[in-house]
Coordinates of N, CA and C in Angstrom, one line a residue:
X1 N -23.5 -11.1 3.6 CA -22.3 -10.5 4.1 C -21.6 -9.8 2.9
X2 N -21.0 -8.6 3.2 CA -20.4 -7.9 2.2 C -19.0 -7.9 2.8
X3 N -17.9 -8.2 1.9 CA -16.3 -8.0 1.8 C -15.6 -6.8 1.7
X4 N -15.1 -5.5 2.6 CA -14.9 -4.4 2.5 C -13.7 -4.1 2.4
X5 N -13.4 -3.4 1.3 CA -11.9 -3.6 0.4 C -11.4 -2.5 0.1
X6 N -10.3 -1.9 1.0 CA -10.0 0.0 0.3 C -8.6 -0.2 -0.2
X7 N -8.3 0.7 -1.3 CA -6.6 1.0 -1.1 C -6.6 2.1 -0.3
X8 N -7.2 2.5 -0.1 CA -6.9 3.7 1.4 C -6.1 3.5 3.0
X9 N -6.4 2.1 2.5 CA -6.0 1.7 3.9 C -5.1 -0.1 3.5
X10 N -3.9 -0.2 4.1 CA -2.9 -1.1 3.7 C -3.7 -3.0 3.4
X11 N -3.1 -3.0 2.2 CA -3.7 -4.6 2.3 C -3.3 -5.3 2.9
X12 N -4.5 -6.5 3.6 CA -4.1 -7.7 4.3 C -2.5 -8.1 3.7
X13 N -2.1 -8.0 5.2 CA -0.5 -9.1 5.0 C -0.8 -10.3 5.3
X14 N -2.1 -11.1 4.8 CA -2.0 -12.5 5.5 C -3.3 -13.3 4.6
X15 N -3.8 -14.0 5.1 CA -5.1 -14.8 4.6 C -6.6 -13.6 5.1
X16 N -6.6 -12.6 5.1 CA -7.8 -12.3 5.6 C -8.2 -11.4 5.2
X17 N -9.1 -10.9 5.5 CA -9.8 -9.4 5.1 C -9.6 -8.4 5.5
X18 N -9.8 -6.8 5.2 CA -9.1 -5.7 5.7 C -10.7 -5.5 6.4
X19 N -12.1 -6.2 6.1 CA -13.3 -6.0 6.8 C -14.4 -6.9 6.2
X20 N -15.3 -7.1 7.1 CA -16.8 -7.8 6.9 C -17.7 -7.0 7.2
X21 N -18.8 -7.0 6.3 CA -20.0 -6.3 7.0 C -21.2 -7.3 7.0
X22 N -21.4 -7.6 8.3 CA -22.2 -8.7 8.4 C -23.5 -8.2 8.9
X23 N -24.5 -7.9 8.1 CA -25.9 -7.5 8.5 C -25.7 -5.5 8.9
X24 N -25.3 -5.4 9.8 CA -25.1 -3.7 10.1 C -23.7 -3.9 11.2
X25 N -23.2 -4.7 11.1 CA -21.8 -5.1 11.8 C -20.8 -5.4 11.0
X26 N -19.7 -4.1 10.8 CA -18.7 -4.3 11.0 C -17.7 -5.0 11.1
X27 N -17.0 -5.4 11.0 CA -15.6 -6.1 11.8 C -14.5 -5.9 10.9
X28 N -13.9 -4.7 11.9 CA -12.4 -4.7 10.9 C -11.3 -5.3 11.1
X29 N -10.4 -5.8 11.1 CA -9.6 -6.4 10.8 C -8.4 -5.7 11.6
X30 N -7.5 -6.2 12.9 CA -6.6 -5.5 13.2 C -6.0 -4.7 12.3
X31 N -5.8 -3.5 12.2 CA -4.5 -2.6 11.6 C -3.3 -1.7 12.6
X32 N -2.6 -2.5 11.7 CA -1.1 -1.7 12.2 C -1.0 -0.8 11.1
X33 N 0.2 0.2 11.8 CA 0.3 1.3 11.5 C 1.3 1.6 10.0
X34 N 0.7 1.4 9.2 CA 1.3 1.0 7.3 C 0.5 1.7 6.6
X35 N 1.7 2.6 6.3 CA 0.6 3.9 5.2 C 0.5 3.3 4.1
X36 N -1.1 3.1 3.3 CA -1.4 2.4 2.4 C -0.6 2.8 0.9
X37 N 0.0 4.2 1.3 CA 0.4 4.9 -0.1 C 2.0 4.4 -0.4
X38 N 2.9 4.7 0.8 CA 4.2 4.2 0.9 C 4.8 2.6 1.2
X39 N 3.9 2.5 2.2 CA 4.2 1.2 2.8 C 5.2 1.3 3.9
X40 N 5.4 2.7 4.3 CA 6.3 3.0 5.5 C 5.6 3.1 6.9
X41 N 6.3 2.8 7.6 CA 5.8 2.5 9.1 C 6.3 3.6 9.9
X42 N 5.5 4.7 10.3 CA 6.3 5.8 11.4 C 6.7 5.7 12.2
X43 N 7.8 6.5 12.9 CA 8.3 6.5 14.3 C 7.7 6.5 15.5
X44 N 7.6 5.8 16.4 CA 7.2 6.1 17.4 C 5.6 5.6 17.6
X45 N 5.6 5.7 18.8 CA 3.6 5.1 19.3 C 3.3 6.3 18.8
X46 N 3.5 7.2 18.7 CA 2.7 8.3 18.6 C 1.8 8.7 17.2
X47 N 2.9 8.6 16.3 CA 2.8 8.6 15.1 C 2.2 7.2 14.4
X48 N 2.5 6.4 15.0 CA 1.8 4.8 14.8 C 0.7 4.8 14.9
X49 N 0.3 5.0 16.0 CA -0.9 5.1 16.8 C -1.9 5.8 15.8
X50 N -1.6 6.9 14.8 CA -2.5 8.0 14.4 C -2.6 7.2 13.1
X51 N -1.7 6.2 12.4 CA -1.5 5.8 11.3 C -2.4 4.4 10.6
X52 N -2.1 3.8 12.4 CA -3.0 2.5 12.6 C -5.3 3.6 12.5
X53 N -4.8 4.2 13.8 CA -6.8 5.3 13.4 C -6.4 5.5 12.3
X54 N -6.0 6.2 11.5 CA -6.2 6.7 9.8 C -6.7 5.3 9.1
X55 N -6.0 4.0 9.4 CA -6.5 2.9 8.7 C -7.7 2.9 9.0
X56 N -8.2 2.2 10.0 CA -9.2 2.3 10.6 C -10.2 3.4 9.7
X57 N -10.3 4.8 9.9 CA -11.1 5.6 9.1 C -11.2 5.3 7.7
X58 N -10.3 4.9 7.5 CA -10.4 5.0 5.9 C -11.3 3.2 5.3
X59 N -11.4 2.3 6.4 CA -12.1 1.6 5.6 C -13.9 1.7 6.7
X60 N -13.9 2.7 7.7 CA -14.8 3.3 8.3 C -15.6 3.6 7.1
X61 N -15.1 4.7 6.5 CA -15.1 5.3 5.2 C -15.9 4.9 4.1
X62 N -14.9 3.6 3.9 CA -15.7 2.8 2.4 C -17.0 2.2 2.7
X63 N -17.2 1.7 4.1 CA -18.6 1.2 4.1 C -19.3 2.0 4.9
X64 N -19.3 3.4 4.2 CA -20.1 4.5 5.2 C -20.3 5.3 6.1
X65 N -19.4 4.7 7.0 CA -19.3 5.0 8.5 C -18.5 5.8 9.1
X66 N -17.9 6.0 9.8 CA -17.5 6.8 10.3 C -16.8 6.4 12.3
X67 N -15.8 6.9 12.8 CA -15.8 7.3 13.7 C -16.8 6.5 14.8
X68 N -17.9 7.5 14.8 CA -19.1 7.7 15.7 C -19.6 6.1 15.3
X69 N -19.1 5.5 14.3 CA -20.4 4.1 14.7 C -19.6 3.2 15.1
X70 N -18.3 3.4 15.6 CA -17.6 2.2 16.4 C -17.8 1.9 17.8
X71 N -17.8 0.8 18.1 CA -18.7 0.6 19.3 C -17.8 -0.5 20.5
X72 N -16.9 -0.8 19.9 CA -15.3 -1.5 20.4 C -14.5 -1.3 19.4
X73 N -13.8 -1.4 20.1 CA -12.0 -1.6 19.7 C -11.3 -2.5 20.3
X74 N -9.9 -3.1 19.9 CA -9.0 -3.9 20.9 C -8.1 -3.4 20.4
X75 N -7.1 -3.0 21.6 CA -5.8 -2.4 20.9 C -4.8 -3.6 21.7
X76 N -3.9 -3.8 21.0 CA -2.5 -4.1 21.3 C -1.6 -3.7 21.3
X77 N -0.6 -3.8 22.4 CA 0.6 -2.3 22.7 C 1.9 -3.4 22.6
X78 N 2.5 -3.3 21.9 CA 4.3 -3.7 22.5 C 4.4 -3.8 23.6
X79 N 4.1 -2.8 24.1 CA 5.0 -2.1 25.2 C 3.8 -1.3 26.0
X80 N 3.4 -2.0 27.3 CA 2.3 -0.7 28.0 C 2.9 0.1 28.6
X81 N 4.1 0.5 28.7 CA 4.9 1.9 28.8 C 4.1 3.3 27.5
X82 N 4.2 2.2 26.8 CA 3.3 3.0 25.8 C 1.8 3.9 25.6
X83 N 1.4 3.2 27.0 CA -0.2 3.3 27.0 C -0.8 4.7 27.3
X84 N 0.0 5.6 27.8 CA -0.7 7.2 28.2 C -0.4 7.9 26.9
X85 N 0.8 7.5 25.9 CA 0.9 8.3 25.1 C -0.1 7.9 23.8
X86 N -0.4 6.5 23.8 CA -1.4 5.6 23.0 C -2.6 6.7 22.9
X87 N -2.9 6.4 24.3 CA -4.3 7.1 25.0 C -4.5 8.4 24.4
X88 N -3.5 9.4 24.5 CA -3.7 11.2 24.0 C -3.7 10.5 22.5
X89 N -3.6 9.9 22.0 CA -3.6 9.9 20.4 C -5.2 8.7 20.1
X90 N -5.1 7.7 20.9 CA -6.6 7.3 20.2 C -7.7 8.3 20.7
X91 N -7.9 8.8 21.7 CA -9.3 9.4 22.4 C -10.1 10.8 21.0
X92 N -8.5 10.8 20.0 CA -8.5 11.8 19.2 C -9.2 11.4 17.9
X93 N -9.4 10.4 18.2 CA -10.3 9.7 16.7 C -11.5 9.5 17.1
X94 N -11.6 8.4 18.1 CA -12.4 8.0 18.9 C -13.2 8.6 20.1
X95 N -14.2 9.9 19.6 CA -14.5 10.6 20.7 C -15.6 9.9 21.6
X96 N -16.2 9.0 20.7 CA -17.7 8.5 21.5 C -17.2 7.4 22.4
X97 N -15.9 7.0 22.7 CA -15.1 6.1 23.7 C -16.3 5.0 23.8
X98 N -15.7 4.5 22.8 CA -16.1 2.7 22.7 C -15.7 2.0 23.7
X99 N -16.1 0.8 23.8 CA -16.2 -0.4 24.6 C -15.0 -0.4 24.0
X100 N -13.4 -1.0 25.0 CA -12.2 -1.3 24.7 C -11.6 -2.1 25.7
X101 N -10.6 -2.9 25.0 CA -9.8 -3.6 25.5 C -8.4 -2.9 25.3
X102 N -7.5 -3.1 25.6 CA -6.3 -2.9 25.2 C -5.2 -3.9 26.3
X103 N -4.4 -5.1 25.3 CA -3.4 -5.7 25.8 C -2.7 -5.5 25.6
X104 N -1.1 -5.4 26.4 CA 0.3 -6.1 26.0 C 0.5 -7.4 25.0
X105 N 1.5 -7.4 24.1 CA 2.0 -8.4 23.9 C 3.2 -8.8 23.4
X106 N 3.5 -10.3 23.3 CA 5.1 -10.0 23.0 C 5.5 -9.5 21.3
X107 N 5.0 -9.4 20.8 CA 5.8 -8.9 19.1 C 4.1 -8.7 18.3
X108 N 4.4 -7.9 17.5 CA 3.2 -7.4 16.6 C 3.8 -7.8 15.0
X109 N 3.2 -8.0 14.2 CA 3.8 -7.9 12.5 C 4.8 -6.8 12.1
X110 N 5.8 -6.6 11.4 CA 6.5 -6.0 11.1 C 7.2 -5.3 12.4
X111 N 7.2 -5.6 13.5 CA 8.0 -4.6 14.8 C 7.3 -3.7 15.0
X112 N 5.7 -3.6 14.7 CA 5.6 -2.6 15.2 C 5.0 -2.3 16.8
X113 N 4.6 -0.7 16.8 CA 4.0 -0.8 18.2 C 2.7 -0.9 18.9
X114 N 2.0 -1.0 18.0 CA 0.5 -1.1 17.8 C -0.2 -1.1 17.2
X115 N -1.5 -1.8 17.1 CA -2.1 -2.6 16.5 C -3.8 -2.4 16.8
X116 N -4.9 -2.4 16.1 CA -6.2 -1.7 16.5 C -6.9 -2.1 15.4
X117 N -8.0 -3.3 16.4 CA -9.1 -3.7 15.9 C -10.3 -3.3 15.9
X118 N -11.6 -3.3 15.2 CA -12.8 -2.5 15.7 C -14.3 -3.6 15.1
X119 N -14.7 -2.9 16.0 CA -16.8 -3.2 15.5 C -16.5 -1.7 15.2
X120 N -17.6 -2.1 14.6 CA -18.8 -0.9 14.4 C -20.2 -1.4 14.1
X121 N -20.8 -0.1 13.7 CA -22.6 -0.5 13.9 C -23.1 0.1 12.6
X122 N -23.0 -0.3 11.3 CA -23.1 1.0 10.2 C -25.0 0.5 9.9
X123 N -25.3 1.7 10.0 CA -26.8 1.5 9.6 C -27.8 1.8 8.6
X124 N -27.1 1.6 7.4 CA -27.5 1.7 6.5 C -27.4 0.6 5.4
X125 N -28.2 0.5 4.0 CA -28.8 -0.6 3.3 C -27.5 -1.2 2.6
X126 N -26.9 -2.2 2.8 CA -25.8 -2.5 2.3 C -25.8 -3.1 1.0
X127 N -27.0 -2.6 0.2 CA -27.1 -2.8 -1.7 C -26.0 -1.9 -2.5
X128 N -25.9 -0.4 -1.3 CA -25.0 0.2 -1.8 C -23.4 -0.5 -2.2
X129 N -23.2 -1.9 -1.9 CA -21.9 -2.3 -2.1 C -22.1 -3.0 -3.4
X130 N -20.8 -2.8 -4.0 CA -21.0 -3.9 -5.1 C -20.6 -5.2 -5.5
X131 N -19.3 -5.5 -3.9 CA -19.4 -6.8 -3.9 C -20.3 -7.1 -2.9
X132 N -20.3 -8.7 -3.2 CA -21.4 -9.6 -2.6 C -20.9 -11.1 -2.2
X133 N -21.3 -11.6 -0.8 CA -20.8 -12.8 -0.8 C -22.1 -13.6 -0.4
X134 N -22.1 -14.8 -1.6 CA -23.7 -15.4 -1.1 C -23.3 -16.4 -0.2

Protein backbone atom coordinates (compact mmCIF):
# COMPACT_ATOMS: atom_id res chain seq x y z
CA UNK A 1 0.00 0.00 0.00
CA UNK A 2 1.22 3.41 -0.95
CA UNK A 3 0.33 6.77 1.15
CA UNK A 4 -0.64 9.60 -1.41
CA UNK A 5 0.39 12.97 -0.21
CA UNK A 6 0.05 16.38 -2.33
CA UNK A 7 0.39 20.04 -1.23
CA UNK A 8 -1.79 20.62 -4.19
CA UNK A 9 -4.56 19.73 -2.65
CA UNK A 10 -5.56 20.80 1.25
CA UNK A 11 -4.08 18.68 4.19
CA UNK A 12 -6.04 16.28 6.18
CA UNK A 13 -7.94 18.25 8.95
CA UNK A 14 -8.06 15.19 11.07
CA UNK A 15 -6.40 11.70 11.70
CA UNK A 16 -6.34 10.50 8.15
CA UNK A 17 -4.98 10.52 4.83
CA UNK A 18 -5.58 12.83 1.80
CA UNK A 19 -5.25 8.96 -0.12
CA UNK A 20 -4.35 5.14 -0.30
CA UNK A 21 -3.35 3.32 -3.11
CA UNK A 22 -4.00 -0.08 -2.40
CA UNK A 23 -2.83 -2.53 -5.26
CA UNK A 24 -4.46 -0.30 -8.39
CA UNK A 25 -7.22 1.28 -6.05
CA UNK A 26 -7.39 4.34 -5.06
CA UNK A 27 -9.24 5.74 -2.23
CA UNK A 28 -9.35 9.32 -1.66
CA UNK A 29 -10.31 10.79 1.07
CA UNK A 30 -13.51 13.04 1.24
CA UNK A 31 -12.53 16.73 0.09
CA UNK A 32 -14.15 19.84 0.83
CA UNK A 33 -13.82 22.62 -0.94
CA UNK A 34 -10.18 24.42 0.73
CA UNK A 35 -7.87 25.86 -1.62
CA UNK A 36 -4.63 24.15 -0.68
CA UNK A 37 -2.70 27.62 -1.47
CA UNK A 38 -4.96 30.08 0.73
CA UNK A 39 -6.89 28.00 2.93
CA UNK A 40 -10.07 30.00 1.77
CA UNK A 41 -13.30 28.40 1.19
CA UNK A 42 -15.40 29.86 -1.85
CA UNK A 43 -18.75 31.21 -2.10
CA UNK A 44 -21.41 29.31 -2.97
CA UNK A 45 -22.04 25.35 -4.21
CA UNK A 46 -20.94 26.40 -7.28
CA UNK A 47 -17.63 27.54 -6.69
CA UNK A 48 -17.23 24.84 -3.86
CA UNK A 49 -18.23 22.27 -5.85
CA UNK A 50 -15.25 23.10 -8.52
CA UNK A 51 -12.82 23.56 -5.52
CA UNK A 52 -13.66 20.29 -3.76
CA UNK A 53 -13.01 18.48 -8.13
CA UNK A 54 -9.77 20.61 -8.27
CA UNK A 55 -8.81 18.64 -4.87
CA UNK A 56 -9.77 15.65 -6.13
CA UNK A 57 -7.56 16.20 -9.48
CA UNK A 58 -4.83 17.33 -7.98
CA UNK A 59 -4.17 14.22 -5.83
CA UNK A 60 -5.70 12.19 -9.14
CA UNK A 61 -2.58 13.80 -10.29
CA UNK A 62 0.10 12.68 -7.88
CA UNK A 63 -0.64 9.10 -8.23
CA UNK A 64 -1.03 9.23 -12.00
CA UNK A 65 -4.35 9.37 -12.77
CA UNK A 66 -6.57 11.33 -13.83
CA UNK A 67 -10.28 12.10 -14.14
CA UNK A 68 -11.10 9.13 -16.52
CA UNK A 69 -9.85 6.35 -13.81
CA UNK A 70 -12.55 7.28 -11.26
CA UNK A 71 -14.95 4.76 -10.99
CA UNK A 72 -17.18 6.17 -7.84
CA UNK A 73 -17.65 9.07 -6.03
CA UNK A 74 -19.89 10.00 -2.89
CA UNK A 75 -20.86 13.32 -2.67
CA UNK A 76 -22.42 15.03 0.25
CA UNK A 77 -24.66 18.22 -0.06
CA UNK A 78 -25.70 20.52 2.88
CA UNK A 79 -28.48 21.26 1.33
CA UNK A 80 -30.10 19.04 -1.71
CA UNK A 81 -31.59 22.34 -2.89
CA UNK A 82 -28.20 22.34 -3.96
CA UNK A 83 -28.14 19.38 -6.10
CA UNK A 84 -28.96 20.69 -9.97
CA UNK A 85 -26.43 23.34 -9.43
CA UNK A 86 -23.87 20.60 -7.85
CA UNK A 87 -24.71 18.52 -10.91
CA UNK A 88 -23.73 21.38 -13.95
CA UNK A 89 -20.49 21.66 -11.95
CA UNK A 90 -19.38 17.92 -11.20
CA UNK A 91 -20.49 16.28 -14.64
CA UNK A 92 -17.60 18.94 -15.72
CA UNK A 93 -14.78 17.08 -14.18
CA UNK A 94 -16.27 13.95 -14.26
CA UNK A 95 -17.10 13.06 -17.83
CA UNK A 96 -16.94 9.12 -17.73
CA UNK A 97 -20.02 9.54 -14.94
CA UNK A 98 -18.91 7.15 -12.28
CA UNK A 99 -20.79 4.97 -10.13
CA UNK A 100 -22.26 7.72 -7.43
CA UNK A 101 -23.96 8.30 -4.54
CA UNK A 102 -24.75 11.57 -3.36
CA UNK A 103 -26.43 12.38 0.27
CA UNK A 104 -27.88 15.15 2.36
CA UNK A 105 -26.54 15.87 5.56
CA UNK A 106 -26.82 17.80 8.62
CA UNK A 107 -23.25 19.93 8.81
CA UNK A 108 -20.03 19.17 6.80
CA UNK A 109 -16.40 20.48 8.36
CA UNK A 110 -15.83 24.02 8.31
CA UNK A 111 -19.73 25.03 7.11
CA UNK A 112 -19.23 24.04 4.14
CA UNK A 113 -21.48 22.92 1.20
CA UNK A 114 -19.94 19.96 -0.11
CA UNK A 115 -17.95 17.42 0.27
CA UNK A 116 -16.50 14.50 -2.51
CA UNK A 117 -15.10 11.31 -2.06
CA UNK A 118 -13.61 8.96 -4.81
CA UNK A 119 -12.21 5.32 -6.05
CA UNK A 120 -10.36 5.21 -8.77
CA UNK A 121 -8.61 2.44 -10.76
CA UNK A 122 -4.89 3.73 -11.53
CA UNK A 123 -3.13 1.15 -13.53
CA UNK A 124 0.02 1.47 -13.37
CA UNK A 125 3.35 0.03 -11.37
CA UNK A 126 3.25 1.76 -8.10
CA UNK A 127 7.45 1.51 -7.69
CA UNK A 128 7.02 4.83 -9.20
CA UNK A 129 6.08 6.16 -5.50
CA UNK A 130 8.58 6.82 -3.10
CA UNK A 131 6.76 6.26 -0.09
CA UNK A 132 6.05 2.88 1.07
CA UNK A 133 3.99 1.24 3.72
CA UNK A 134 5.13 -2.37 4.57
Amino acid sequence: MVRITTDEAPAAIGPYSQAWLAGTTLYISGQIPVDPVTGEIPEGIAAQTAQSCKNIGAILREAQGSYANVVKTTCFLADMADFAAFNNVYETYFTSKPARSCVAVKALPKGVLCEIEAIAVIEKEKERFSVRIS
